[in-house]
Amino acid sequence: MKRLKNTLVVGLAFALGIASLSASADSRVVEQEIARLASSIDGTVGVSAWRLDGRGTPVHLNADQRYPMASTFKIAVAAAILSKVDAGELQLDTMVAVAPEKYVDSLVIAEHFIHPGVSLSIHNLIEVMMTNSDNTATDVLVEQAGGPAAVTAWLRGQGIEDQRLDRDTRTLLKEFFGVDTSGLSKAEVVELVTANPELAKRGAGAYAPYDNDPRDTSTPPAMATLLQRIFTGQALSEASTRVLTSVMERCRTCDARLRGRMPAGTVVADKSGTVGGTVNDVGVVTLPDGSQFVIAAFVKASNAPRPDRERVIAEIARTVRDFYLFDSADAAR
């Protein structure tokens, strides 16, 4: 049986152009392969993945390091808010006013709702935060959660020690770029960055003060554990679990990352994050038999073009997916 499994893996390796994937399908070989894929770009790539049914072995790369979360921290924000819904402190249809002074550079609220008088429900704020990574919605929800420290406290209550939230997006972006873009339109932000080569460079590649900052960071296992707790119903009620997992399936900002090399029709629920030399994507992938695996893929301190960083994440995710696919097929025999 193991020989059949190894034959299938080798055949898949040739089909995908993964020349170095050998005839052994254990996690050491997969870890060697994802390390090879990661070596095609500069910076540091961190990965943690495992099956949610407990079968098979975890896959890790540089998993003991901390990585800037960028917008992947929004998963913890959404979960902390939904825990308040579960506790009866908030409702999904609770309306929250979003004043213009709360606006942060973002793809939905700040860009399209240009007149005063905006109020959105908690549910809609979660939707645009998770699907479009809207920063204004995020900061409104961080405030509703009780601030960054309250989100970190919720993580500690889940037993997650190696993930922390210290700033909202307004503060993070202000400190990263050294300028406050609050209240500026999208066109004004683009004009500001275009006119300042240093800002443009900082926004596109490695920047040591951010890359080495312990604030707003996670290890890959901590992020994968958070996702595991959410998707297995340990963190939230059944209803709130459905809200969060379904909205993550509708994410629109990361098609070239975890989803980038998956077969058509693969269900992926994820959240991306991008700041400077950081490009991340974390989520849960469903295999053809309905089983799932969690994967957290982080890239930090990289000057490689963003498409190259995204490609590495996509190739790593596909390699892990195929490993667990054969792992699942072998266990079923």
mmCIF file of C-alpha atoms in Angstrom:
data_model
loop_
_atom_site.group_PDB
_atom_site.id
_atom_site.type_symbol
_atom_site.label_atom_id
_atom_site.label_comp_id
_atom_site.label_asym_id
_atom_site.label_seq_id
_atom_site.Cartn_x
_atom_site.Cartn_y
_atom_site.Cartn_z
ATOM 1 C CA MET A 1 0.000 0.000 0.000
ATOM 2 C CA LYS A 2 2.812 2.395 0.858
ATOM 3 C CA ARG A 3 4.432 1.576 -2.486
ATOM 4 C CA LEU A 4 1.211 2.499 -4.317
ATOM 5 C CA LYS A 5 1.004 5.737 -2.384
ATOM 6 C CA ASN A 6 4.619 6.592 -3.201
ATOM 7 C CA THR A 7 4.032 5.842 -6.878
ATOM 8 C CA LEU A 8 1.055 8.199 -6.920
ATOM 9 C CA VAL A 9 3.044 10.936 -5.223
ATOM 10 C CA VAL A 10 5.917 10.642 -7.679
ATOM 11 C CA GLY A 11 3.489 10.722 -10.601
ATOM 12 C CA LEU A 12 1.872 13.834 -9.201
ATOM 13 C CA ALA A 13 5.275 15.421 -8.721
ATOM 14 C CA PHE A 14 6.047 15.048 -12.419
ATOM 15 C CA ALA A 15 2.577 16.311 -13.359
ATOM 16 C CA LEU A 16 3.087 19.450 -11.250
ATOM 17 C CA GLY A 17 6.711 19.921 -12.224
ATOM 18 C CA ILE A 18 7.858 19.291 -8.655
ATOM 19 C CA ALA A 19 11.054 17.498 -9.552
ATOM 20 C CA SER A 20 12.441 17.164 -6.039
ATOM 21 C CA LEU A 21 9.459 15.406 -4.446
ATOM 22 C CA SER A 22 10.838 11.919 -3.851
ATOM 23 C CA ALA A 23 9.137 8.570 -3.510
ATOM 24 C CA SER A 24 8.588 8.957 0.211
ATOM 25 C CA ALA A 25 5.367 10.668 1.195
ATOM 26 C CA ASP A 26 6.217 11.384 4.822
ATOM 27 C CA SER A 27 6.188 14.919 6.185
ATOM 28 C CA ARG A 28 9.978 15.235 6.041
ATOM 29 C CA VAL A 29 9.899 15.028 2.265
ATOM 30 C CA VAL A 30 7.082 17.573 2.047
ATOM 31 C CA GLU A 31 8.960 19.896 4.380
ATOM 32 C CA GLN A 32 12.047 19.576 2.184
ATOM 33 C CA GLU A 33 9.937 20.416 -0.854
ATOM 34 C CA ILE A 34 8.299 23.477 0.662
ATOM 35 C CA ALA A 35 11.733 24.644 1.841
ATOM 36 C CA ARG A 36 12.936 24.334 -1.747
ATOM 37 C CA LEU A 37 9.959 26.334 -2.992
ATOM 38 C CA ALA A 38 10.541 28.968 -0.325
ATOM 39 C CA SER A 39 14.177 29.342 -1.329
ATOM 40 C CA SER A 40 13.169 30.829 -4.690
ATOM 41 C CA ILE A 41 12.558 34.196 -3.019
ATOM 42 C CA ASP A 42 14.434 36.246 -0.459
ATOM 43 C CA GLY A 43 13.108 36.870 3.017
ATOM 44 C CA THR A 44 11.736 34.232 5.383
ATOM 45 C CA VAL A 45 8.833 31.890 4.681
ATOM 46 C CA GLY A 46 6.977 30.293 7.592
ATOM 47 C CA VAL A 47 4.422 27.513 7.263
ATOM 48 C CA SER A 48 2.343 25.338 9.556
ATOM 49 C CA ALA A 49 -0.268 22.879 8.313
ATOM 50 C CA TRP A 50 -2.130 19.860 9.631
ATOM 51 C CA ARG A 51 -5.300 17.892 9.049
ATOM 52 C CA LEU A 52 -8.280 18.856 11.173
ATOM 53 C CA ASP A 53 -9.296 15.213 11.680
ATOM 54 C CA GLY A 54 -6.051 14.502 13.519
ATOM 55 C CA ARG A 55 -4.766 11.991 10.978
ATOM 56 C CA GLY A 56 -1.388 12.315 9.344
ATOM 57 C CA THR A 57 1.489 14.438 10.521
ATOM 58 C CA PRO A 58 1.862 18.226 10.689
ATOM 59 C CA VAL A 59 4.013 20.077 8.171
ATOM 60 C CA HIS A 60 6.184 22.991 9.305
ATOM 61 C CA LEU A 61 8.777 25.395 7.948
ATOM 62 C CA ASN A 62 10.474 28.047 10.128
ATOM 63 C CA ALA A 63 7.530 27.628 12.479
ATOM 64 C CA ASP A 64 9.287 28.897 15.611
ATOM 65 C CA GLN A 65 9.655 32.427 14.263
ATOM 66 C CA ARG A 66 7.206 35.304 14.646
ATOM 67 C CA TYR A 67 5.797 36.984 11.534
ATOM 68 C CA PRO A 68 3.928 40.260 11.049
ATOM 69 C CA MET A 69 0.293 39.260 10.666
ATOM 70 C CA ALA A 70 -0.713 42.225 8.481
ATOM 71 C CA SER A 71 -4.441 41.786 7.800
ATOM 72 C CA THR A 72 -4.584 38.150 8.876
ATOM 73 C CA PHE A 73 -5.100 39.559 12.394
ATOM 74 C CA LYS A 74 -8.651 40.315 11.292
ATOM 75 C CA ILE A 75 -9.575 36.676 11.899
ATOM 76 C CA ALA A 76 -8.983 37.167 15.625
ATOM 77 C CA VAL A 77 -10.931 40.437 15.559
ATOM 78 C CA ALA A 78 -13.914 38.758 13.890
ATOM 79 C CA ALA A 79 -13.787 35.844 16.327
ATOM 80 C CA ALA A 80 -13.563 38.152 19.360
ATOM 81 C CA ILE A 81 -16.595 40.097 18.111
ATOM 82 C CA LEU A 82 -18.573 36.925 17.469
ATOM 83 C CA SER A 83 -17.747 35.720 20.975
ATOM 84 C CA LYS A 84 -19.501 38.874 22.203
ATOM 85 C CA VAL A 85 -22.467 37.961 20.020
ATOM 86 C CA ASP A 86 -22.475 34.500 21.618
ATOM 87 C CA ALA A 87 -22.392 36.131 25.060
ATOM 88 C CA GLY A 88 -25.343 38.393 24.212
ATOM 89 C CA GLU A 89 -23.264 41.571 24.443
ATOM 90 C CA LEU A 90 -23.728 42.335 20.740
ATOM 91 C CA GLN A 91 -26.068 41.194 18.000
ATOM 92 C CA LEU A 92 -25.268 40.646 14.349
ATOM 93 C CA ASP A 93 -27.849 43.278 13.438
ATOM 94 C CA THR A 94 -26.503 45.835 15.943
ATOM 95 C CA MET A 95 -26.010 49.043 13.968
ATOM 96 C CA VAL A 96 -22.769 50.972 14.440
ATOM 97 C CA ALA A 97 -22.242 54.525 13.218
ATOM 98 C CA VAL A 98 -19.094 55.012 11.131
ATOM 99 C CA ALA A 99 -18.168 58.686 11.297
ATOM 100 C CA PRO A 100 -15.878 60.176 8.613
ATOM 101 C CA GLU A 101 -13.130 60.724 11.177
ATOM 102 C CA LYS A 102 -13.060 56.947 11.668
ATOM 103 C CA TYR A 103 -12.196 56.328 8.037
ATOM 104 C CA VAL A 104 -8.937 54.555 7.205
ATOM 105 C CA ASP A 105 -7.647 53.862 3.699
ATOM 106 C CA SER A 106 -9.861 50.940 2.676
ATOM 107 C CA LEU A 107 -11.484 49.314 -0.318
ATOM 108 C CA VAL A 108 -15.163 49.672 0.547
ATOM 109 C CA ILE A 109 -16.175 52.203 3.175
ATOM 110 C CA ALA A 110 -13.590 54.959 2.656
ATOM 111 C CA GLU A 111 -13.593 54.529 -1.108
ATOM 112 C CA HIS A 112 -17.320 54.320 -1.801
ATOM 113 C CA PHE A 113 -19.221 55.809 1.155
ATOM 114 C CA ILE A 114 -17.889 59.321 0.692
ATOM 115 C CA HIS A 115 -20.705 61.212 2.472
ATOM 116 C CA PRO A 116 -21.420 61.437 6.226
ATOM 117 C CA GLY A 117 -24.250 59.346 7.595
ATOM 118 C CA VAL A 118 -22.895 55.801 7.365
ATOM 119 C CA SER A 119 -24.087 53.100 9.752
ATOM 120 C CA LEU A 120 -23.461 49.394 9.244
ATOM 121 C CA SER A 121 -24.483 46.304 11.155
ATOM 122 C CA ILE A 122 -21.927 44.178 12.972
ATOM 123 C CA HIS A 123 -22.594 41.475 10.386
ATOM 124 C CA ASN A 124 -21.880 43.789 7.439
ATOM 125 C CA LEU A 125 -18.765 45.155 9.121
ATOM 126 C CA ILE A 126 -17.461 41.600 9.507
ATOM 127 C CA GLU A 127 -18.361 40.888 5.872
ATOM 128 C CA VAL A 128 -16.369 43.752 4.363
ATOM 129 C CA MET A 129 -13.504 43.319 6.832
ATOM 130 C CA MET A 130 -13.061 39.659 5.903
ATOM 131 C CA THR A 131 -13.960 39.642 2.204
ATOM 132 C CA ASN A 132 -12.393 42.960 1.146
ATOM 133 C CA SER A 133 -9.998 43.471 4.065
ATOM 134 C CA ASP A 134 -11.640 46.835 4.729
ATOM 135 C CA ASN A 135 -9.525 48.753 7.240
ATOM 136 C CA THR A 136 -12.237 51.155 8.352
ATOM 137 C CA ALA A 137 -14.560 48.275 9.221
ATOM 138 C CA THR A 138 -11.675 46.606 11.029
ATOM 139 C CA ASP A 139 -10.952 49.548 13.286
ATOM 140 C CA VAL A 140 -14.637 50.020 14.086
ATOM 141 C CA LEU A 141 -14.796 46.346 15.100
ATOM 142 C CA VAL A 142 -11.547 46.527 17.087
ATOM 143 C CA GLU A 143 -13.159 49.336 19.076
ATOM 144 C CA GLN A 144 -16.331 47.289 19.552
ATOM 145 C CA ALA A 145 -14.202 44.384 20.795
ATOM 146 C CA GLY A 146 -12.679 46.614 23.474
ATOM 147 C CA GLY A 147 -9.411 47.468 21.715
ATOM 148 C CA PRO A 148 -6.358 45.454 20.631
ATOM 149 C CA ALA A 149 -5.613 44.310 24.196
ATOM 150 C CA ALA A 150 -9.098 42.808 24.480
ATOM 151 C CA VAL A 151 -8.572 40.834 21.266
ATOM 152 C CA THR A 152 -5.251 39.540 22.616
ATOM 153 C CA ALA A 153 -6.984 38.621 25.877
ATOM 154 C CA TRP A 154 -9.567 36.639 23.899
ATOM 155 C CA LEU A 155 -6.715 34.771 22.178
ATOM 156 C CA ARG A 156 -5.180 33.942 25.555
ATOM 157 C CA GLY A 157 -8.552 32.609 26.655
ATOM 158 C CA GLN A 158 -8.379 30.251 23.689
ATOM 159 C CA GLY A 159 -4.992 29.003 24.866
ATOM 160 C CA ILE A 160 -3.123 30.801 22.063
ATOM 161 C CA GLU A 161 0.023 32.380 23.478
ATOM 162 C CA ASP A 162 2.121 33.162 20.392
ATOM 163 C CA GLN A 163 -0.209 35.627 18.687
ATOM 164 C CA ARG A 164 -0.788 39.208 19.783
ATOM 165 C CA LEU A 165 -2.619 42.292 18.594
ATOM 166 C CA ASP A 166 -1.200 45.642 19.682
ATOM 167 C CA ARG A 167 -2.528 48.236 17.213
ATOM 168 C CA ASP A 168 -5.505 48.973 15.047
ATOM 169 C CA THR A 169 -4.851 49.443 11.338
ATOM 170 C CA ARG A 170 -4.826 53.252 11.555
ATOM 171 C CA THR A 171 -1.987 53.178 14.077
ATOM 172 C CA LEU A 172 -0.103 50.384 12.339
ATOM 173 C CA LEU A 173 -0.147 52.098 8.932
ATOM 174 C CA LYS A 174 0.696 55.487 10.440
ATOM 175 C CA GLU A 175 3.751 54.042 12.186
ATOM 176 C CA PHE A 176 4.763 51.969 9.161
ATOM 177 C CA PHE A 177 4.697 54.829 6.651
ATOM 178 C CA GLY A 178 5.473 57.641 9.077
ATOM 179 C CA VAL A 179 2.494 59.653 7.848
ATOM 180 C CA ASP A 180 -1.161 59.710 8.796
ATOM 181 C CA THR A 181 -3.396 59.026 5.796
ATOM 182 C CA SER A 182 -6.627 59.232 7.782
ATOM 183 C CA GLY A 183 -9.299 61.213 5.983
ATOM 184 C CA LEU A 184 -7.501 61.066 2.641
ATOM 185 C CA SER A 185 -9.262 59.632 -0.386
ATOM 186 C CA LYS A 186 -7.832 56.615 -2.191
ATOM 187 C CA ALA A 187 -6.607 58.901 -4.979
ATOM 188 C CA GLU A 188 -4.927 61.197 -2.442
ATOM 189 C CA VAL A 189 -3.178 58.246 -0.779
ATOM 190 C CA VAL A 190 -1.911 57.006 -4.153
ATOM 191 C CA GLU A 191 -0.742 60.517 -5.028
ATOM 192 C CA LEU A 192 1.086 60.851 -1.707
ATOM 193 C CA VAL A 193 2.890 57.530 -2.084
ATOM 194 C CA THR A 194 3.696 58.139 -5.754
ATOM 195 C CA ALA A 195 5.216 61.524 -4.949
ATOM 196 C CA ASN A 196 7.418 60.061 -2.228
ATOM 197 C CA PRO A 197 9.775 57.356 -3.564
ATOM 198 C CA GLU A 198 10.773 56.353 -0.043
ATOM 199 C CA LEU A 199 7.154 55.593 0.879
ATOM 200 C CA ALA A 200 6.673 53.642 -2.339
ATOM 201 C CA LYS A 201 9.832 51.619 -1.653
ATOM 202 C CA ARG A 202 8.820 50.980 1.947
ATOM 203 C CA GLY A 203 5.406 49.800 0.840
ATOM 204 C CA ALA A 204 6.828 47.291 -1.626
ATOM 205 C CA GLY A 205 9.599 45.465 0.199
ATOM 206 C CA ALA A 206 11.485 44.643 3.356
ATOM 207 C CA TYR A 207 11.480 47.260 6.106
ATOM 208 C CA ALA A 208 13.413 46.176 9.199
ATOM 209 C CA PRO A 209 11.573 48.294 11.824
ATOM 210 C CA TYR A 210 8.339 46.534 10.832
ATOM 211 C CA ASP A 211 9.754 43.112 9.981
ATOM 212 C CA ASN A 212 11.493 42.831 13.373
ATOM 213 C CA ASP A 213 8.760 44.415 15.502
ATOM 214 C CA PRO A 214 7.239 41.876 17.940
ATOM 215 C CA ARG A 215 3.930 43.736 17.898
ATOM 216 C CA ASP A 216 1.008 42.397 15.858
ATOM 217 C CA THR A 217 2.770 39.107 15.151
ATOM 218 C CA SER A 218 2.059 35.401 15.209
ATOM 219 C CA THR A 219 3.914 32.168 14.793
ATOM 220 C CA PRO A 220 2.506 29.885 12.080
ATOM 221 C CA PRO A 221 1.388 27.238 14.630
ATOM 222 C CA ALA A 222 -0.460 29.869 16.673
ATOM 223 C CA MET A 223 -2.394 31.051 13.616
ATOM 224 C CA ALA A 224 -3.112 27.484 12.543
ATOM 225 C CA THR A 225 -4.346 26.691 16.049
ATOM 226 C CA LEU A 226 -6.681 29.688 15.970
ATOM 227 C CA LEU A 227 -8.121 28.478 12.676
ATOM 228 C CA GLN A 228 -8.420 24.932 13.983
ATOM 229 C CA ARG A 229 -10.367 26.095 17.018
ATOM 230 C CA ILE A 230 -12.689 28.175 14.861
ATOM 231 C CA PHE A 231 -13.346 25.585 12.163
ATOM 232 C CA THR A 232 -13.848 22.697 14.595
ATOM 233 C CA GLY A 233 -16.370 24.646 16.665
ATOM 234 C CA GLN A 234 -14.217 24.982 19.778
ATOM 235 C CA ALA A 235 -13.963 28.783 19.768
ATOM 236 C CA LEU A 236 -17.498 29.919 18.971
ATOM 237 C CA SER A 237 -21.105 28.771 18.933
ATOM 238 C CA GLU A 238 -22.315 26.742 15.980
ATOM 239 C CA ALA A 239 -24.105 29.775 14.519
ATOM 240 C CA SER A 240 -21.112 32.088 14.901
ATOM 241 C CA THR A 241 -18.799 29.420 13.498
ATOM 242 C CA ARG A 242 -20.960 29.306 10.364
ATOM 243 C CA VAL A 243 -20.863 33.090 10.066
ATOM 244 C CA LEU A 244 -17.074 33.256 10.184
ATOM 245 C CA THR A 245 -16.226 30.191 8.123
ATOM 246 C CA SER A 246 -18.685 31.118 5.372
ATOM 247 C CA VAL A 247 -17.461 34.703 5.116
ATOM 248 C CA MET A 248 -13.883 33.458 4.820
ATOM 249 C CA GLU A 249 -14.934 31.333 1.844
ATOM 250 C CA ARG A 250 -15.975 34.585 0.152
ATOM 251 C CA CYS A 251 -12.573 36.295 0.577
ATOM 252 C CA ARG A 252 -11.786 38.356 -2.538
ATOM 253 C CA THR A 253 -8.242 39.514 -1.844
ATOM 254 C CA CYS A 254 -6.149 36.361 -2.173
ATOM 255 C CA ASP A 255 -6.961 34.364 -5.306
ATOM 256 C CA ALA A 256 -3.263 34.086 -6.212
ATOM 257 C CA ARG A 257 -2.171 32.729 -2.817
ATOM 258 C CA LEU A 258 -3.575 29.605 -1.103
ATOM 259 C CA ARG A 259 -6.142 29.308 -3.878
ATOM 260 C CA GLY A 260 -3.699 30.024 -6.705
ATOM 261 C CA ARG A 261 -2.723 26.457 -7.678
ATOM 262 C CA MET A 262 -5.711 24.549 -6.307
ATOM 263 C CA PRO A 263 -7.850 22.442 -8.674
ATOM 264 C CA ALA A 264 -11.001 24.167 -9.900
ATOM 265 C CA GLY A 265 -13.817 23.896 -7.407
ATOM 266 C CA THR A 266 -11.588 23.495 -4.345
ATOM 267 C CA VAL A 267 -13.221 25.132 -1.319
ATOM 268 C CA VAL A 268 -10.789 27.450 0.445
ATOM 269 C CA ALA A 269 -11.702 29.668 3.384
ATOM 270 C CA ASP A 270 -8.898 32.151 3.990
ATOM 271 C CA LYS A 271 -7.689 35.603 4.909
ATOM 272 C CA SER A 272 -4.774 37.388 3.301
ATOM 273 C CA GLY A 273 -2.453 40.042 4.666
ATOM 274 C CA THR A 274 -0.015 42.392 2.930
ATOM 275 C CA VAL A 275 2.234 45.142 4.269
ATOM 276 C CA GLY A 276 5.637 46.000 2.800
ATOM 277 C CA GLY A 277 7.787 42.864 2.637
ATOM 278 C CA THR A 278 5.009 40.799 4.197
ATOM 279 C CA VAL A 279 2.651 38.688 2.097
ATOM 280 C CA ASN A 280 0.500 36.170 3.989
ATOM 281 C CA ASP A 281 -2.443 33.869 3.495
ATOM 282 C CA VAL A 282 -3.959 31.598 6.124
ATOM 283 C CA GLY A 283 -7.002 29.384 6.013
ATOM 284 C CA VAL A 284 -8.629 25.981 5.695
ATOM 285 C CA VAL A 285 -8.699 23.867 2.526
ATOM 286 C CA THR A 286 -11.289 21.155 1.865
ATOM 287 C CA LEU A 287 -10.134 17.966 0.151
ATOM 288 C CA PRO A 288 -12.307 16.015 -2.324
ATOM 289 C CA ASP A 289 -13.410 13.553 0.382
ATOM 290 C CA GLY A 290 -14.686 16.417 2.549
ATOM 291 C CA SER A 291 -11.821 16.328 5.042
ATOM 292 C CA GLN A 292 -9.952 19.542 5.707
ATOM 293 C CA PHE A 293 -6.515 20.825 6.556
ATOM 294 C CA VAL A 294 -5.466 24.113 8.088
ATOM 295 C CA ILE A 295 -2.521 26.061 6.697
ATOM 296 C CA ALA A 296 -0.808 29.275 7.743
ATOM 297 C CA ALA A 297 1.694 30.638 5.212
ATOM 298 C CA PHE A 298 3.692 33.764 6.017
ATOM 299 C CA VAL A 299 6.360 35.618 4.043
ATOM 300 C CA LYS A 300 8.316 38.388 5.770
ATOM 301 C CA ALA A 301 11.196 40.739 4.992
ATOM 302 C CA SER A 302 11.099 39.961 1.280
ATOM 303 C CA ASN A 303 11.993 42.255 -1.601
ATOM 304 C CA ALA A 304 10.726 39.804 -4.212
ATOM 305 C CA PRO A 305 7.896 41.143 -6.397
ATOM 306 C CA ARG A 306 4.515 40.476 -4.852
ATOM 307 C CA PRO A 307 3.483 38.023 -7.604
ATOM 308 C CA ASP A 308 6.556 35.913 -6.807
ATOM 309 C CA ARG A 309 5.732 35.836 -3.107
ATOM 310 C CA GLU A 310 2.142 34.907 -3.907
ATOM 311 C CA ARG A 311 3.326 32.166 -6.264
ATOM 312 C CA VAL A 312 5.455 30.610 -3.532
ATOM 313 C CA ILE A 313 2.472 30.512 -1.182
ATOM 314 C CA ALA A 314 0.323 28.956 -3.924
ATOM 315 C CA GLU A 315 2.928 26.282 -4.730
ATOM 316 C CA ILE A 316 3.455 25.440 -1.070
ATOM 317 C CA ALA A 317 -0.293 25.182 -0.476
ATOM 318 C CA ARG A 318 -0.736 22.861 -3.469
ATOM 319 C CA THR A 319 2.142 20.666 -2.318
ATOM 320 C CA VAL A 320 0.645 20.374 1.172
ATOM 321 C CA ARG A 321 -2.803 19.727 -0.304
ATOM 322 C CA ASP A 322 -1.537 16.866 -2.445
ATOM 323 C CA PHE A 323 0.375 15.355 0.459
ATOM 324 C CA TYR A 324 -2.775 15.300 2.593
ATOM 325 C CA LEU A 325 -4.862 14.109 -0.350
ATOM 326 C CA PHE A 326 -2.731 10.965 -0.682
ATOM 327 C CA ASP A 327 -2.496 10.659 3.084
ATOM 328 C CA SER A 328 -6.303 10.615 3.178
ATOM 329 C CA ALA A 329 -6.581 8.136 0.294
ATOM 330 C CA ASP A 330 -4.082 5.807 1.939
ATOM 331 C CA ALA A 331 -5.903 5.905 5.276
ATOM 332 C CA ALA A 332 -9.183 5.026 3.579
ATOM 333 C CA ARG A 333 -7.783 1.822 2.050
#
